[in-house]
Amino acid sequence: MATVLQTLARDVGILLAEHLTPAARTRDRVTLAVLLLFSGQSPRSQYYRWNLLFRDFSGQEPDQEIPLPNGKTATIPAEAVRYVDEVLWLRRLTLANNLKERPGNIHLLLERGCQLHAEPEPWGTAGIARATAEPTAGPALGRTAKVLAQQCNRLGEDYGDISKRRRVEFGPLWLSVGGDRTEVPEEMSLDNVIDAAPLPLQPGFQQDKEFAKRLLRVIEALNERYMQLRACGLKPEIWLGQERPSINQLAELRSLRLAVQRLEQQGIALVPAYQQAFAEGLAEAGGKKLGGFTSFEEFFEDAVGVEMTRRGSMAAVGERGRQTAFASDDDAEDERMLEADEEDDADSNDDAGDEQEDGFYPEELDEELDIKKTFTSLPNLFPHQFTPVMRHYFQKVLALGGEPERQNAALSDPEFQAAVAADARYRDLTGDGLQQALFQDAETLIQRNATKWRSCW
């Protein structure tokens, strides 16, 4: 089953093939097409909203209306607009320290795009590498040379320390095509790559295995910090542009959050669970620091600790919910992510580590009937894994992913209300607090049983 980032990379590739043409080269068209992946109530839109975007249950932002070329408007979640702008499209990738003189993934994506030009001669031999020689831009590079020169001028020396050291040691990055060369920016975004791509490209270029692999690596690298923040319940709007917590610290905080969830499921209240999990995690880390903090008290009073332990649950959950419901602003991560051994890819130039996520919906997302069938059938196929509340929630709420009005009606169903009243986990929760607890428990149930349930998807 494809991960959410693999699905996104495939969709972005398809959109590039549809919109990146000589007849209508406009970056606005591509950006709008990506935004529309999150529009409306289609199964695909719901999939990305549930699996990719950060959700703040304590204070959801209103959706935004964006104008379309046909004069109509599309409804887009505010977080989707932020995600496309700040993560997927305009964020520049920095170089990984271990690359030495080699180009990064974003440069390799541009390189492969050039190689897939409709005219194999001279573009088929295009390459990006560092060199100390001066450029010899000529007719072979055409518009691409002008665009890259403009990007280099805008960037100036506003790039990372690693790139600065590599430029001193090995020289700038150059795109070479047919004996001509032009400089390539040290740091680029997907928007930069699309703007510089030479057109026309070969029909079906998005299906090229090497292009698809490089596009996926770029999307994974762009998403790494966002996904880590999401897994920790830290609002990307606040933390995405900050240096702390670092990626390594976020990984430790994600482990802490999972440990707290396990303790809460044993009946331990939220704050004591964090205190116990922090002490245990700090001991495993050698007693120095956990997530950048030397003690639970330091973590608890820091803005990071405040957001992880209090903002979500205190704002959205009732009094009993504060003691029993996990403080989830987002998805609980699959524990197998943390237990799996990381394997180094000898052929990889990754700027960042791979993200592995189980999707919430079946892979064939465009088939709405399959989604309904899956959520309806799972409780019947695995009855021992479902409480009466979760059975109703799967069959009568999740199965209606694209029909919010009917979902709300299902939550008010007398049969469901009776099941909630009989379950100590939920009986004292109402409104947003109840919906948050239901949503979180459903995701946790799916993630923990994904391996067993794949045959049904």
Coordinates of C-alpha atoms in Angstrom, one line a residue:
M1 CA 0.0 0.0 0.0
A2 CA 1.4 3.4 -1.0
T3 CA 2.3 5.9 1.8
V4 CA 0.8 9.3 1.7
L5 CA 3.9 10.9 0.4
Q6 CA 4.2 8.3 -2.4
T7 CA 0.6 9.0 -3.3
L8 CA 1.3 12.7 -3.3
A9 CA 4.4 12.3 -5.5
R10 CA 2.4 10.3 -8.0
D11 CA -0.3 12.9 -8.1
V12 CA 2.1 15.8 -8.5
G13 CA 3.8 14.0 -11.3
I14 CA 0.5 13.6 -13.1
L15 CA -0.3 17.2 -12.6
L16 CA 3.1 18.3 -14.0
A17 CA 2.4 16.2 -17.1
E18 CA -1.0 17.8 -17.6
H19 CA 0.1 21.4 -17.0
L20 CA 3.8 21.7 -17.8
T21 CA 3.4 22.2 -21.6
P22 CA 4.9 24.8 -24.0
A23 CA 1.4 26.0 -24.9
A24 CA 0.5 27.0 -21.3
R25 CA 3.6 27.4 -19.2
T26 CA 2.4 29.1 -16.1
R27 CA 3.4 28.1 -12.6
D28 CA 0.1 29.4 -11.3
R29 CA -1.7 26.6 -13.2
V30 CA 0.4 24.0 -11.5
T31 CA 0.1 25.5 -8.1
L32 CA -3.7 25.8 -8.4
A33 CA -3.9 22.1 -9.6
V34 CA -2.0 21.0 -6.5
L35 CA -4.2 23.1 -4.2
L36 CA -7.3 21.5 -5.8
L37 CA -6.1 18.1 -4.5
F38 CA -7.4 19.3 -1.1
S39 CA -10.6 20.8 -2.3
G40 CA -14.1 19.6 -1.7
Q41 CA -15.2 16.3 -0.1
S42 CA -13.9 13.8 -2.6
P43 CA -12.2 10.7 -1.2
R44 CA -8.8 12.0 -2.5
S45 CA -9.3 15.3 -0.7
Q46 CA -10.3 13.6 2.5
Y47 CA -7.3 11.3 2.3
Y48 CA -4.9 14.2 2.1
R49 CA -6.7 16.1 4.8
W50 CA -6.6 13.1 7.2
N51 CA -3.1 11.8 6.4
L52 CA -1.0 14.7 5.3
L53 CA -2.2 18.0 6.9
F54 CA -1.8 19.0 10.5
R55 CA -5.1 19.4 12.3
D56 CA -5.6 21.5 15.3
F57 CA -8.7 20.2 17.1
S58 CA -8.6 23.0 19.7
G59 CA -9.2 25.8 17.1
Q60 CA -9.7 24.8 13.5
E61 CA -9.2 27.6 11.0
P62 CA -12.0 28.3 8.5
D63 CA -11.6 27.1 5.0
Q64 CA -10.5 29.6 2.3
E65 CA -12.3 30.3 -0.9
I66 CA -9.9 30.7 -3.9
P67 CA -10.9 31.9 -7.3
L68 CA -10.7 29.6 -10.3
P69 CA -10.0 30.6 -14.0
N70 CA -13.6 29.8 -14.9
G71 CA -15.0 32.4 -12.5
K72 CA -16.0 29.9 -9.8
T73 CA -14.4 29.3 -6.5
A74 CA -12.9 26.3 -4.7
T75 CA -13.0 25.7 -0.9
I76 CA -9.5 24.9 0.4
P77 CA -8.5 24.2 4.1
A78 CA -6.4 27.0 5.4
E79 CA -3.8 24.5 6.4
A80 CA -3.6 23.2 2.8
V81 CA -2.8 26.7 1.5
R82 CA -0.1 27.1 4.1
Y83 CA 1.2 23.6 3.4
V84 CA 1.5 24.1 -0.3
D85 CA 3.1 27.5 0.1
E86 CA 5.5 26.8 2.9
V87 CA 6.3 23.1 2.6
L88 CA 5.7 21.7 -0.8
W89 CA 6.1 24.5 -3.4
L90 CA 8.2 27.4 -2.2
R91 CA 10.5 25.9 0.5
R92 CA 14.1 25.6 -0.7
L93 CA 16.0 22.4 0.1
T94 CA 19.4 22.8 1.7
L95 CA 22.3 20.4 1.0
A96 CA 22.9 17.4 3.3
N97 CA 26.3 17.4 4.9
N98 CA 27.3 14.0 3.5
L99 CA 27.0 14.9 -0.2
K100 CA 30.4 16.4 -0.5
E101 CA 30.7 17.7 -4.0
R102 CA 27.6 16.0 -5.3
P103 CA 24.3 17.9 -6.1
G104 CA 21.3 17.5 -3.9
N105 CA 18.0 15.7 -4.7
I106 CA 16.4 18.9 -5.9
H107 CA 19.2 19.4 -8.4
L108 CA 19.0 15.8 -9.5
L109 CA 15.3 16.3 -10.2
L110 CA 16.1 19.3 -12.5
E111 CA 18.8 17.2 -14.1
R112 CA 16.5 14.4 -14.9
G113 CA 13.8 16.8 -16.2
C114 CA 16.4 18.2 -18.6
Q115 CA 17.4 14.7 -19.8
L116 CA 13.7 14.0 -20.6
H117 CA 13.4 16.9 -23.0
A118 CA 11.6 16.0 -26.2
E119 CA 14.9 16.5 -28.1
P120 CA 17.4 13.9 -26.9
E121 CA 20.1 15.8 -28.7
P122 CA 21.6 17.6 -26.9
W123 CA 19.4 17.5 -23.7
G124 CA 19.7 13.7 -23.2
T125 CA 23.3 14.2 -21.9
A126 CA 22.4 17.0 -19.4
G127 CA 24.2 16.8 -16.1
I128 CA 24.6 18.9 -13.0
A129 CA 28.0 18.9 -11.2
R130 CA 30.4 21.2 -9.4
A131 CA 33.3 22.8 -11.2
T132 CA 35.5 25.9 -10.8
A133 CA 35.4 26.9 -14.5
E134 CA 33.4 29.8 -15.8
P135 CA 30.1 29.2 -17.6
T136 CA 29.7 29.1 -21.4
A137 CA 26.0 29.6 -21.8
G138 CA 24.9 29.2 -25.4
P139 CA 21.9 28.5 -27.5
A140 CA 21.5 24.9 -26.3
L141 CA 20.4 26.1 -22.9
G142 CA 18.0 28.7 -24.2
R143 CA 15.4 29.9 -21.7
T144 CA 16.6 27.6 -19.0
A145 CA 19.9 29.5 -18.7
K146 CA 18.1 32.8 -18.3
V147 CA 15.7 31.5 -15.6
L148 CA 18.6 29.9 -13.7
A149 CA 20.6 33.1 -13.9
Q150 CA 17.6 35.0 -12.5
Q151 CA 17.3 32.5 -9.6
C152 CA 21.0 32.7 -8.8
N153 CA 20.8 36.5 -8.7
R154 CA 17.7 36.4 -6.4
L155 CA 19.4 33.9 -4.1
G156 CA 22.7 35.7 -3.9
E157 CA 24.6 34.3 -1.0
D158 CA 21.5 33.5 1.0
Y159 CA 22.2 29.8 1.4
G160 CA 23.4 27.5 4.1
D161 CA 26.9 27.0 5.5
I162 CA 27.2 23.6 4.0
S163 CA 26.7 25.0 0.5
K164 CA 29.2 27.8 1.2
R165 CA 31.9 25.3 2.2
R166 CA 31.2 23.1 -0.8
R167 CA 31.4 26.1 -3.2
V168 CA 34.8 27.1 -1.8
E169 CA 36.1 23.5 -1.9
F170 CA 34.6 22.3 -5.2
G171 CA 33.2 25.3 -7.0
P172 CA 29.5 26.2 -7.9
L173 CA 27.0 23.8 -9.4
W174 CA 26.7 23.9 -13.2
L175 CA 24.1 22.5 -15.6
S176 CA 25.9 21.2 -18.7
V177 CA 24.1 20.6 -21.9
G178 CA 25.8 20.0 -25.3
G179 CA 29.0 21.7 -24.3
D180 CA 27.3 24.8 -22.8
R181 CA 27.1 25.4 -19.1
T182 CA 25.2 27.7 -16.8
E183 CA 25.2 28.1 -13.0
V184 CA 22.5 26.4 -10.9
P185 CA 21.4 27.9 -7.5
E186 CA 22.7 26.2 -4.4
E187 CA 19.3 25.9 -3.0
M188 CA 16.1 25.4 -5.0
S189 CA 12.4 24.8 -4.5
L190 CA 10.0 22.8 -6.6
D191 CA 8.7 26.0 -8.0
N192 CA 12.2 26.9 -9.1
V193 CA 12.6 23.5 -10.8
I194 CA 9.3 23.8 -12.6
D195 CA 10.1 27.3 -13.8
A196 CA 13.5 26.3 -15.1
A197 CA 12.4 23.1 -16.8
P198 CA 13.1 23.1 -20.6
L199 CA 10.1 22.5 -22.7
P200 CA 8.7 20.5 -24.3
L201 CA 9.3 17.4 -22.3
Q202 CA 8.8 13.8 -23.6
P203 CA 5.2 12.6 -23.4
G204 CA 4.7 10.6 -20.3
F205 CA 7.9 11.9 -18.7
Q206 CA 6.3 11.6 -15.2
Q207 CA 6.3 7.8 -15.7
D208 CA 10.1 7.6 -16.1
K209 CA 11.2 5.6 -13.1
E210 CA 14.3 7.7 -12.4
F211 CA 12.2 11.0 -12.6
A212 CA 9.5 9.5 -10.3
K213 CA 12.2 8.3 -7.8
R214 CA 13.8 11.7 -7.7
L215 CA 10.5 13.5 -7.3
L216 CA 9.6 11.3 -4.4
R217 CA 12.9 11.9 -2.7
V218 CA 12.4 15.7 -3.1
I219 CA 8.9 15.5 -1.6
E220 CA 10.1 13.4 1.3
A221 CA 12.8 15.8 2.0
L222 CA 10.5 18.8 1.8
N223 CA 8.1 17.1 4.2
E224 CA 10.5 15.8 6.8
R225 CA 10.2 18.6 9.3
Y226 CA 6.5 19.1 8.7
M227 CA 5.7 15.5 9.3
Q228 CA 7.8 15.3 12.4
L229 CA 6.1 18.4 13.8
R230 CA 2.7 16.8 12.9
A231 CA 3.6 13.6 14.7
C232 CA 4.5 15.6 17.8
G233 CA 1.4 17.7 17.8
L234 CA 3.4 20.9 17.3
K235 CA 1.7 23.4 15.1
P236 CA 3.7 23.9 11.9
E237 CA 2.5 27.5 11.6
I238 CA 4.6 28.2 14.7
W239 CA 7.5 25.8 14.6
L240 CA 8.2 25.1 10.9
G241 CA 10.5 28.0 10.4
Q242 CA 12.3 27.7 13.7
E243 CA 15.6 25.9 14.2
R244 CA 14.5 24.1 17.4
P245 CA 13.4 21.5 18.0
S246 CA 15.9 20.0 15.5
I247 CA 15.0 16.9 13.4
N248 CA 16.7 14.6 15.8
Q249 CA 15.0 16.3 18.8
L250 CA 11.6 15.9 17.1
A251 CA 12.2 12.2 16.6
E252 CA 12.8 11.9 20.4
L253 CA 9.7 13.9 21.2
R254 CA 7.7 11.7 18.8
S255 CA 8.9 8.7 20.8
L256 CA 8.0 10.4 24.0
R257 CA 4.5 11.1 22.7
L258 CA 4.0 7.5 21.8
A259 CA 5.1 6.4 25.2
V260 CA 2.6 8.8 26.8
Q261 CA -0.2 7.3 24.7
R262 CA 0.7 3.8 25.9
L263 CA 0.6 5.0 29.5
E264 CA -2.7 6.8 29.0
Q265 CA -4.2 3.6 27.6
Q266 CA -3.2 2.0 30.9
G267 CA -5.3 4.6 32.8
I268 CA -2.5 7.0 33.8
A269 CA -3.5 10.7 33.6
L270 CA -1.9 12.9 31.0
V271 CA 0.7 14.9 33.0
P272 CA 1.9 12.0 35.1
A273 CA 2.1 10.0 31.9
Y274 CA 4.4 12.6 30.4
Q275 CA 6.4 12.8 33.6
Q276 CA 6.9 9.0 33.7
A277 CA 7.6 8.7 30.0
F278 CA 10.1 11.5 30.1
A279 CA 12.0 9.9 33.0
E280 CA 12.2 6.6 31.3
G281 CA 13.2 8.1 27.9
L282 CA 15.9 10.2 29.6
A283 CA 17.3 7.2 31.2
E284 CA 17.4 5.3 27.9
A285 CA 19.2 8.3 26.4
G286 CA 21.9 8.2 28.9
G287 CA 20.6 10.8 31.3
K288 CA 21.8 13.8 29.3
K289 CA 18.9 15.2 27.2
L290 CA 15.6 14.1 25.7
G291 CA 14.3 16.2 22.9
G292 CA 16.7 18.9 23.8
F293 CA 15.6 19.1 27.5
T294 CA 17.6 18.0 30.6
S295 CA 14.6 17.5 32.9
F296 CA 10.8 17.0 32.7
E297 CA 10.4 20.4 34.5
E298 CA 12.4 22.1 31.8
F299 CA 10.3 20.4 29.1
F300 CA 7.0 21.1 30.8
E301 CA 7.6 24.8 31.2
D302 CA 9.1 25.3 27.7
A303 CA 6.8 26.4 24.8
V304 CA 7.3 22.9 23.2
G305 CA 6.1 21.2 26.4
V306 CA 3.2 23.5 26.8
E307 CA 2.0 22.8 23.3
M308 CA 2.5 19.1 23.5
T309 CA 1.0 18.6 27.0
R310 CA -1.7 21.3 27.3
R311 CA -2.8 23.3 24.3
G312 CA -4.6 20.6 22.4
S313 CA -6.3 18.6 25.2
M314 CA -7.0 21.5 27.6
A315 CA -8.7 23.6 24.9
A316 CA -10.8 20.9 23.2
V317 CA -11.5 18.2 25.8
G318 CA -13.8 18.3 28.9
E319 CA -12.6 17.8 32.5
R320 CA -12.6 14.0 32.4
G321 CA -11.2 14.1 28.9
R322 CA -8.2 16.0 30.2
Q323 CA -7.4 13.0 32.4
T324 CA -8.1 10.3 29.9
A325 CA -8.0 11.5 26.3
F326 CA -4.5 11.6 24.7
A327 CA -3.6 15.2 23.9
S328 CA -3.6 14.7 20.1
D329 CA -3.6 17.6 17.8
D330 CA -2.8 15.1 15.1
D331 CA -2.3 11.5 14.2
A332 CA -0.8 9.0 16.6
E333 CA 2.2 7.6 14.8
D334 CA 2.5 3.9 14.2
E335 CA 4.9 2.4 16.7
R336 CA 6.4 0.2 14.0
M337 CA 7.9 3.4 12.6
L338 CA 10.1 3.7 15.7
E339 CA 10.9 0.1 16.1
A340 CA 11.9 -0.6 12.5
D341 CA 15.6 -0.6 11.7
E342 CA 16.7 2.1 9.3
E343 CA 18.3 0.9 6.2
D344 CA 20.8 3.0 4.3
D345 CA 20.3 3.2 0.6
A346 CA 23.7 3.0 -1.0
D347 CA 22.4 4.6 -4.2
S348 CA 20.6 7.4 -2.4
N349 CA 21.4 11.1 -2.4
D350 CA 18.6 11.8 0.0
D351 CA 18.5 15.3 1.6
A352 CA 16.4 13.8 4.4
G353 CA 15.3 10.5 5.7
D354 CA 12.3 8.7 4.3
E355 CA 8.9 9.1 5.9
Q356 CA 6.9 5.9 6.3
E357 CA 3.2 6.3 7.0
D358 CA 0.3 4.0 6.6
G359 CA -2.5 5.7 4.7
F360 CA -5.9 6.0 6.4
Y361 CA -7.8 5.0 3.3
P362 CA -7.3 2.2 0.7
E363 CA -4.9 2.9 -2.1
E364 CA -7.6 3.1 -4.7
L365 CA -8.7 6.4 -3.3
D366 CA -10.9 7.4 -6.3
E367 CA -13.2 4.6 -5.7
E368 CA -15.6 5.9 -3.1
L369 CA -17.6 2.7 -2.9
D370 CA -14.4 0.8 -2.0
I371 CA -13.9 3.2 0.9
K372 CA -17.4 2.7 2.2
K373 CA -17.1 -1.0 1.8
T374 CA -13.8 -1.2 3.7
F375 CA -15.0 0.8 6.7
T376 CA -18.3 -1.1 6.8
S377 CA -16.7 -4.6 6.5
L378 CA -13.7 -4.3 8.9
P379 CA -15.8 -4.6 12.1
N380 CA -17.5 -7.6 10.7
L381 CA -14.2 -9.3 9.7
F382 CA -12.4 -8.5 12.9
P383 CA -15.2 -8.2 15.5
H384 CA -12.9 -8.9 18.5
Q385 CA -11.0 -5.7 17.8
F386 CA -14.0 -3.4 17.9
T387 CA -16.0 -2.0 20.8
P388 CA -19.6 -1.1 20.1
V389 CA -18.6 2.5 19.8
M390 CA -15.8 1.9 17.4
R391 CA -18.0 -0.5 15.3
H392 CA -20.6 2.3 14.9
Y393 CA -18.0 4.9 14.2
F394 CA -16.4 2.9 11.4
Q395 CA -19.6 1.7 9.8
K396 CA -21.8 4.8 10.2
V397 CA -19.3 7.7 10.3
L398 CA -16.0 6.9 8.6
A399 CA -17.8 5.1 5.8
L400 CA -19.3 8.5 5.0
G401 CA -16.0 10.3 4.5
G402 CA -17.3 12.5 1.7
E403 CA -20.6 13.3 3.3
P404 CA -20.2 15.5 6.4
E405 CA -23.9 16.2 7.0
R406 CA -24.6 12.5 7.1
Q407 CA -21.6 12.0 9.4
N408 CA -23.0 14.5 11.8
A409 CA -26.4 12.8 11.7
A410 CA -24.7 9.4 12.5
L411 CA -23.0 10.9 15.5
S412 CA -26.4 11.9 16.9
D413 CA -28.0 8.5 16.2
P414 CA -29.7 7.1 19.4
E415 CA -28.0 3.7 19.0
F416 CA -24.6 5.4 18.9
Q417 CA -25.4 7.7 21.8
A418 CA -26.4 4.7 23.8
A419 CA -23.1 3.0 23.0
V420 CA -21.2 6.1 24.1
A421 CA -23.2 6.4 27.3
A422 CA -22.3 2.7 28.2
D423 CA -18.5 3.2 27.5
A424 CA -16.5 4.7 30.4
R425 CA -14.0 5.9 27.8
Y426 CA -16.4 8.4 26.2
R427 CA -19.5 8.8 28.4
D428 CA -18.4 12.1 29.9
L429 CA -17.1 13.6 26.7
T430 CA -19.2 15.9 24.4
G431 CA -18.8 18.0 21.3
D432 CA -15.3 18.5 20.0
G433 CA -13.8 16.5 22.9
L434 CA -15.8 13.4 22.0
Q435 CA -15.1 13.8 18.3
Q436 CA -11.4 14.2 19.0
A437 CA -11.3 11.1 21.2
L438 CA -13.2 9.0 18.6
F439 CA -11.1 10.2 15.7
Q440 CA -7.8 9.5 17.6
D441 CA -8.9 6.0 18.7
A442 CA -10.0 5.1 15.2
E443 CA -6.7 6.1 13.7
T444 CA -4.7 4.3 16.4
L445 CA -6.8 1.2 15.8
I446 CA -6.2 1.3 12.1
Q447 CA -2.5 2.0 12.4
R448 CA -1.9 -0.8 14.9
N449 CA -3.8 -3.3 12.7
A450 CA -2.7 -2.1 9.3
T451 CA -0.7 -5.2 8.6
K452 CA -3.5 -7.6 9.4
W453 CA -6.1 -5.5 7.5
R454 CA -4.2 -4.9 4.3
S455 CA -5.8 -7.9 2.7
C456 CA -9.1 -6.1 3.0
W457 CA -7.8 -3.0 1.2

